[in-house]
Short mmCIF file of C-alpha atoms and ligand atoms in Angstrom, two decimals:
data_model
loop_
_atom_site.label_atom_id
_atom_site.label_comp_id
_atom_site.label_asym_id
_atom_site.label_seq_id
_atom_site.Cartn_x
_atom_site.Cartn_y
_atom_site.Cartn_z
CA MET A 1 -13.99 -7.94 11.59
CA LYS A 2 -11.34 -6.85 9.70
CA ARG A 3 -9.07 -4.42 10.52
CA PRO A 4 -8.37 -1.65 9.00
CA LEU A 5 -5.29 -0.59 7.32
CA ILE A 6 -4.71 3.44 6.26
CA VAL A 7 -1.61 4.39 4.47
CA GLY A 8 -0.62 8.27 3.40
CA ASN A 9 1.48 8.12 1.06
CA TRP A 10 3.33 11.01 1.10
CA LYS A 11 4.66 11.17 -2.35
CA MET A 12 7.74 14.62 -3.14
CA HIS A 13 5.72 16.65 -0.62
CA LYS A 14 6.71 18.33 2.59
CA THR A 15 9.92 19.11 4.21
CA ILE A 16 11.08 18.15 7.62
CA ARG A 17 9.48 21.43 9.49
CA GLU A 18 6.26 20.77 7.11
CA ALA A 19 5.87 17.00 8.42
CA THR A 20 7.09 17.35 11.76
CA THR A 21 3.68 20.06 12.09
CA LEU A 22 1.71 17.12 9.28
CA VAL A 23 2.36 14.10 11.46
CA ASN A 24 1.59 16.09 15.26
CA ILE A 25 -1.72 16.48 13.92
CA ILE A 26 -2.63 13.36 12.07
CA LYS A 27 -1.08 11.70 15.52
CA ALA A 28 -3.69 13.85 18.01
CA GLY A 29 -6.38 13.13 15.62
CA VAL A 30 -6.16 9.82 14.79
CA HIS A 31 -5.27 9.11 18.68
CA LYS A 32 -8.50 7.52 20.12
CA MET A 33 -9.26 5.65 17.18
CA THR A 34 -7.35 2.48 18.93
CA ASP A 35 -9.28 -0.20 16.03
CA CYS A 36 -7.22 1.00 12.60
CA ASP A 37 -4.14 0.31 11.76
CA VAL A 38 -2.53 3.77 10.32
CA VAL A 39 1.50 3.51 8.76
CA VAL A 40 2.45 7.43 6.77
CA CYS A 41 5.90 7.62 4.09
CA PRO A 42 6.67 10.66 4.59
CA PRO A 43 10.16 11.74 1.62
CA PHE A 44 13.46 10.36 2.00
CA THR A 45 14.28 13.54 4.48
CA ALA A 46 11.66 13.67 6.74
CA LEU A 47 11.84 9.68 8.25
CA ALA A 48 13.75 10.86 10.80
CA ALA A 49 11.92 13.50 12.37
CA VAL A 50 8.68 11.47 11.57
CA ALA A 51 10.63 8.56 13.40
CA MET A 52 11.09 10.45 16.90
CA LEU A 53 7.81 11.90 16.44
CA LEU A 54 6.26 8.75 16.12
CA GLU A 55 7.65 6.41 19.09
CA GLY A 56 5.05 5.21 21.65
CA SER A 57 2.77 6.30 18.81
CA LYS A 58 0.16 4.16 17.41
CA ILE A 59 0.89 5.29 13.44
CA GLU A 60 3.65 3.01 12.65
CA LEU A 61 6.72 4.54 9.88
CA GLY A 62 6.86 3.81 6.06
CA ALA A 63 9.36 4.82 3.14
CA GLN A 64 8.13 5.17 -0.47
CA ASP A 65 10.34 3.26 -2.51
CA MET A 66 14.08 1.56 -1.61
CA TYR A 67 16.63 -0.17 -3.69
CA SER A 68 17.57 -4.35 -2.89
CA GLU A 69 21.05 -3.92 -1.47
CA PRO A 70 21.96 -3.39 1.66
CA GLU A 71 24.85 -1.23 0.90
CA GLY A 72 27.18 -0.56 -1.82
CA ALA A 73 27.77 1.75 -4.56
CA PHE A 74 24.89 3.08 -5.59
CA THR A 75 24.85 6.33 -6.30
CA GLY A 76 21.42 7.95 -5.01
CA GLU A 77 19.62 5.32 -3.14
CA ILE A 78 18.20 3.97 0.18
CA SER A 79 18.42 0.21 1.59
CA PRO A 80 16.28 -1.93 3.23
CA LEU A 81 18.34 -1.35 5.91
CA MET A 82 19.03 2.09 6.65
CA LEU A 83 15.28 1.86 6.24
CA LYS A 84 15.20 0.00 9.08
CA ASP A 85 17.84 1.72 10.78
CA VAL A 86 15.54 5.30 10.92
CA SER A 87 12.38 2.85 12.74
CA CYS A 88 10.44 1.76 9.43
CA ARG A 89 8.45 -1.47 9.61
CA TYR A 90 6.90 -1.22 6.05
CA VAL A 91 7.66 0.22 2.20
CA ILE A 92 6.01 1.23 -0.45
CA LEU A 93 7.33 -0.55 -3.41
CA GLY A 94 6.11 -1.47 -7.52
CA HIS A 95 4.42 2.45 -7.08
CA SER A 96 2.34 3.25 -10.82
CA GLU A 97 5.07 6.54 -10.53
CA ARG A 98 8.03 4.78 -9.82
CA ARG A 99 6.84 1.79 -12.95
CA GLN A 100 5.65 4.83 -15.37
CA THR A 101 8.79 7.81 -14.75
CA PHE A 102 11.30 5.67 -13.75
CA GLY A 103 11.06 2.83 -15.45
CA GLU A 104 10.75 -0.32 -12.51
CA THR A 105 10.05 -3.62 -13.85
CA ASN A 106 8.23 -5.92 -12.32
CA GLU A 107 11.32 -8.36 -11.50
CA ARG A 108 12.55 -5.58 -10.99
CA ILE A 109 10.16 -4.49 -7.55
CA HIS A 110 10.34 -9.06 -7.23
CA THR A 111 13.41 -8.03 -6.23
CA LYS A 112 13.18 -5.17 -3.90
CA VAL A 113 9.73 -7.53 -2.08
CA ALA A 114 12.06 -10.33 -1.63
CA ALA A 115 14.90 -7.76 -0.04
CA ALA A 116 12.51 -5.89 1.88
CA LEU A 117 11.08 -9.37 3.31
CA LYS A 118 15.17 -10.28 4.15
CA TYR A 119 15.70 -7.06 6.03
CA ASN A 120 12.02 -7.21 7.76
CA LEU A 121 10.29 -4.88 6.29
CA LEU A 122 6.62 -5.35 5.30
CA PRO A 123 6.35 -4.67 1.71
CA ILE A 124 2.69 -3.02 0.46
CA LEU A 125 3.25 -4.08 -3.48
CA CYS A 126 1.21 -1.93 -5.49
CA VAL A 127 -0.22 -3.84 -8.57
CA GLY A 128 -3.03 -2.06 -11.56
CA GLU A 129 -3.12 -1.46 -14.88
CA THR A 130 -3.90 1.42 -17.05
CA LEU A 131 -7.19 3.38 -18.76
CA GLN A 132 -5.23 2.01 -22.13
CA GLU A 133 -5.36 -1.61 -20.78
CA ARG A 134 -8.57 -1.31 -18.60
CA GLU A 135 -10.62 -0.56 -22.54
CA ALA A 136 -8.56 -2.67 -24.17
CA ARG A 137 -10.60 -5.42 -21.00
CA LYS A 138 -6.80 -6.17 -19.48
CA ALA A 139 -6.82 -5.16 -16.85
CA PHE A 140 -7.25 -8.87 -15.02
CA GLU A 141 -4.27 -9.83 -17.12
CA VAL A 142 -2.21 -7.18 -16.33
CA VAL A 143 -2.58 -7.08 -13.13
CA LYS A 144 -2.05 -11.36 -12.50
CA GLU A 145 0.75 -10.98 -14.76
CA GLN A 146 2.44 -7.88 -11.64
CA PHE A 147 0.85 -10.26 -9.22
CA ASP A 148 2.85 -13.53 -10.84
CA HIS A 149 6.10 -11.57 -11.14
CA CYS A 150 6.47 -9.28 -8.86
CA LEU A 151 6.23 -12.28 -5.85
CA GLY A 152 7.82 -14.89 -7.81
CA ASN A 153 9.12 -18.11 -6.42
CA LEU A 154 8.06 -16.06 -2.56
CA ILE A 155 7.14 -18.56 -0.13
CA ALA A 156 3.69 -18.97 2.76
CA GLN A 157 5.81 -17.38 5.41
CA GLU A 158 6.85 -14.40 2.97
CA MET A 159 3.53 -13.34 1.40
CA GLU A 160 1.39 -13.24 4.78
CA ARG A 161 3.94 -10.70 5.45
CA VAL A 162 2.93 -9.01 2.03
CA VAL A 163 -0.23 -6.01 1.70
CA LEU A 164 -1.61 -5.35 -1.49
CA ALA A 165 -2.33 -2.51 -2.42
CA TYR A 166 -4.83 -2.65 -6.02
CA GLU A 167 -4.06 1.27 -7.57
CA PRO A 168 -5.67 1.29 -10.84
CA VAL A 169 -2.90 3.66 -12.98
CA TRP A 170 -7.05 5.74 -14.56
CA ALA A 171 -7.50 6.55 -10.94
CA ILE A 172 -3.77 8.14 -9.25
CA GLY A 173 -4.44 12.00 -8.30
CA THR A 174 -6.53 12.71 -11.10
CA GLY A 175 -10.23 12.79 -9.31
CA ARG A 176 -11.97 10.23 -10.61
CA THR A 177 -12.20 6.79 -8.45
CA ALA A 178 -12.83 3.31 -9.58
CA THR A 179 -15.70 2.61 -8.26
CA PRO A 180 -16.90 0.81 -5.04
CA ASP A 181 -17.16 -2.56 -7.24
CA GLN A 182 -14.39 -2.01 -9.30
CA ALA A 183 -12.30 -2.65 -6.62
CA GLU A 184 -14.45 -5.11 -5.40
CA GLN A 185 -14.27 -6.88 -8.31
CA MET A 186 -10.22 -6.22 -8.41
CA HIS A 187 -9.75 -7.64 -5.08
CA SER A 188 -11.55 -10.42 -5.17
CA TYR A 189 -9.76 -10.89 -7.85
CA LEU A 190 -5.95 -11.18 -6.24
CA ARG A 191 -7.76 -13.17 -3.37
CA ARG A 192 -8.17 -15.54 -5.79
CA LEU A 193 -4.87 -15.86 -6.83
CA LEU A 194 -3.80 -16.03 -3.75
CA ASN A 195 -5.80 -19.10 -2.75
CA GLU A 196 -4.81 -20.59 -5.87
CA LYS A 197 -0.91 -19.70 -5.83
CA TYR A 198 -1.16 -20.82 -1.54
CA SER A 199 -3.73 -21.35 -0.30
CA SER A 200 -6.79 -20.05 1.79
CA THR A 201 -5.10 -19.30 4.90
CA ILE A 202 -2.89 -16.50 2.61
CA ALA A 203 -5.52 -15.72 0.80
CA GLU A 204 -7.77 -14.90 3.98
CA ARG A 205 -4.50 -13.19 6.07
CA VAL A 206 -2.53 -11.37 3.05
CA LYS A 207 -4.90 -7.49 3.61
CA ILE A 208 -5.48 -5.57 -0.07
CA LEU A 209 -5.94 -2.19 0.04
CA TYR A 210 -7.70 0.68 -2.91
CA GLY A 211 -5.04 3.16 -3.72
CA GLY A 212 -6.78 5.67 -6.39
CA SER A 213 -8.62 9.07 -5.19
CA VAL A 214 -9.64 7.49 -1.97
CA LYS A 215 -11.27 10.74 -0.26
CA PRO A 216 -13.26 11.33 3.17
CA ASP A 217 -15.97 11.28 1.13
CA ASN A 218 -15.95 7.99 -0.66
CA MET A 219 -13.79 6.23 1.78
CA ALA A 220 -16.64 4.31 3.94
CA GLN A 221 -18.24 3.03 0.42
CA LEU A 222 -15.16 1.27 -0.58
CA MET A 223 -14.86 0.07 2.13
CA ALA A 224 -18.24 -0.90 2.75
CA LYS A 225 -16.79 -4.07 -0.04
CA PRO A 226 -15.90 -7.45 1.94
CA ASN A 227 -12.29 -7.50 -0.18
CA VAL A 228 -11.44 -3.97 0.55
CA GLU A 229 -9.16 -3.36 4.44
CA GLY A 230 -7.77 -0.49 3.48
CA ALA A 231 -6.10 2.20 1.33
CA LEU A 232 -2.87 3.68 0.02
CA VAL A 233 -3.89 7.44 -0.41
CA GLY A 234 -1.93 10.27 -1.68
CA GLY A 235 -3.55 13.62 -2.14
CA ALA A 236 -5.42 13.13 0.33
CA SER A 237 -3.03 11.79 2.88
CA ILE A 238 -0.99 15.27 2.87
CA LYS A 239 -4.14 17.08 4.80
CA ALA A 240 -4.14 16.48 7.83
CA GLU A 241 -7.71 16.19 8.60
CA SER A 242 -8.64 14.26 5.52
CA PHE A 243 -6.39 12.13 6.39
CA ILE A 244 -7.45 11.52 9.88
CA GLN A 245 -11.89 11.74 8.40
CA ILE A 246 -10.92 8.72 5.83
CA VAL A 247 -9.73 7.09 9.00
CA ALA A 248 -12.56 7.11 11.42
CA HIS A 249 -14.75 6.63 7.97
CA ALA A 250 -12.54 3.86 7.54
CA ARG A 251 -12.99 2.35 11.18
CA THR A 252 -16.97 2.76 11.08
CA THR A 253 -17.44 0.38 8.07
CA ASN A 254 -15.46 -2.13 8.52
CA MET A 255 -17.75 -6.52 7.32
CA PRO A 256 -16.36 -10.00 8.09
CA THR A 257 -14.05 -10.71 4.94
CA ALA A 258 -16.04 -12.42 2.93
CA PHE A 259 -13.28 -15.04 1.42
CA LYS A 260 -15.44 -18.20 0.81
CA ARG A 261 -13.01 -21.33 0.37
P1 PGA B 317 -3.82 9.52 -4.76
O1 PGA B 317 -2.71 8.83 -4.74
O2 PGA B 317 -4.57 9.77 -3.77
O3 PGA B 317 -3.65 11.12 -4.98
O4 PGA B 317 -4.65 8.99 -6.21
C1 PGA B 317 -2.96 7.10 -4.88
C2 PGA B 317 -1.65 6.66 -4.60
O5 PGA B 317 -0.83 7.61 -5.32
O6 PGA B 317 -0.83 6.50 -3.32
#
């Protein structure tokens, strides 16, 4: 059986006090759900406070971005070492909001993925097409380009520590979720790319999450697809009740991964 992974991306929400309240409720709510991995990614300013509250709990900590250098004159940036220092295990990289609003390129994202791995963080690499690209029937081409360039020449031992997140840009924060079939098509395509670039073992090991308007009432249908192994949740992750329900729905529908050699 695949073990689901649910990641909450809090984006630019929550003061330290609000983050503390939210994480305490989530902690209590998912406490007994031991058959699912849960990660929360608060804003940088709340990482230390949330890390303290997560000590001894099953929930792990992630950051929403980082710079690729360990330290130096990079005003405003946060390094992988700083994220390790504050007990992060994961880091989201290449989110479409970073690509669109902050001009991050596939090449830049690749240096971040490589740096995260070098400093023992697990990258959650986001890929996904815009609505325009989907309508022009370029979704697969665009995702392949992101896959190729963001991963670059990572070796197999590095690749197996990467988590992929398929996030169609048109589904993020819009209330418009990809259908389970649309998600499954792209997820199985990504698995095929992993098989071609690496091996069937890597294709089976790398987790592929879906992201884009995930809610308690669509999680089960998405998770019922054999190649969907979890979710990257934005809006619904900053409301404790909906996030807890998403975790609960992810657990009840997990199925064997359907990758065929
Ligand atoms: P959303 O965001 O769940 O609010 O659509 C997902 C994401 O951006 O990771």
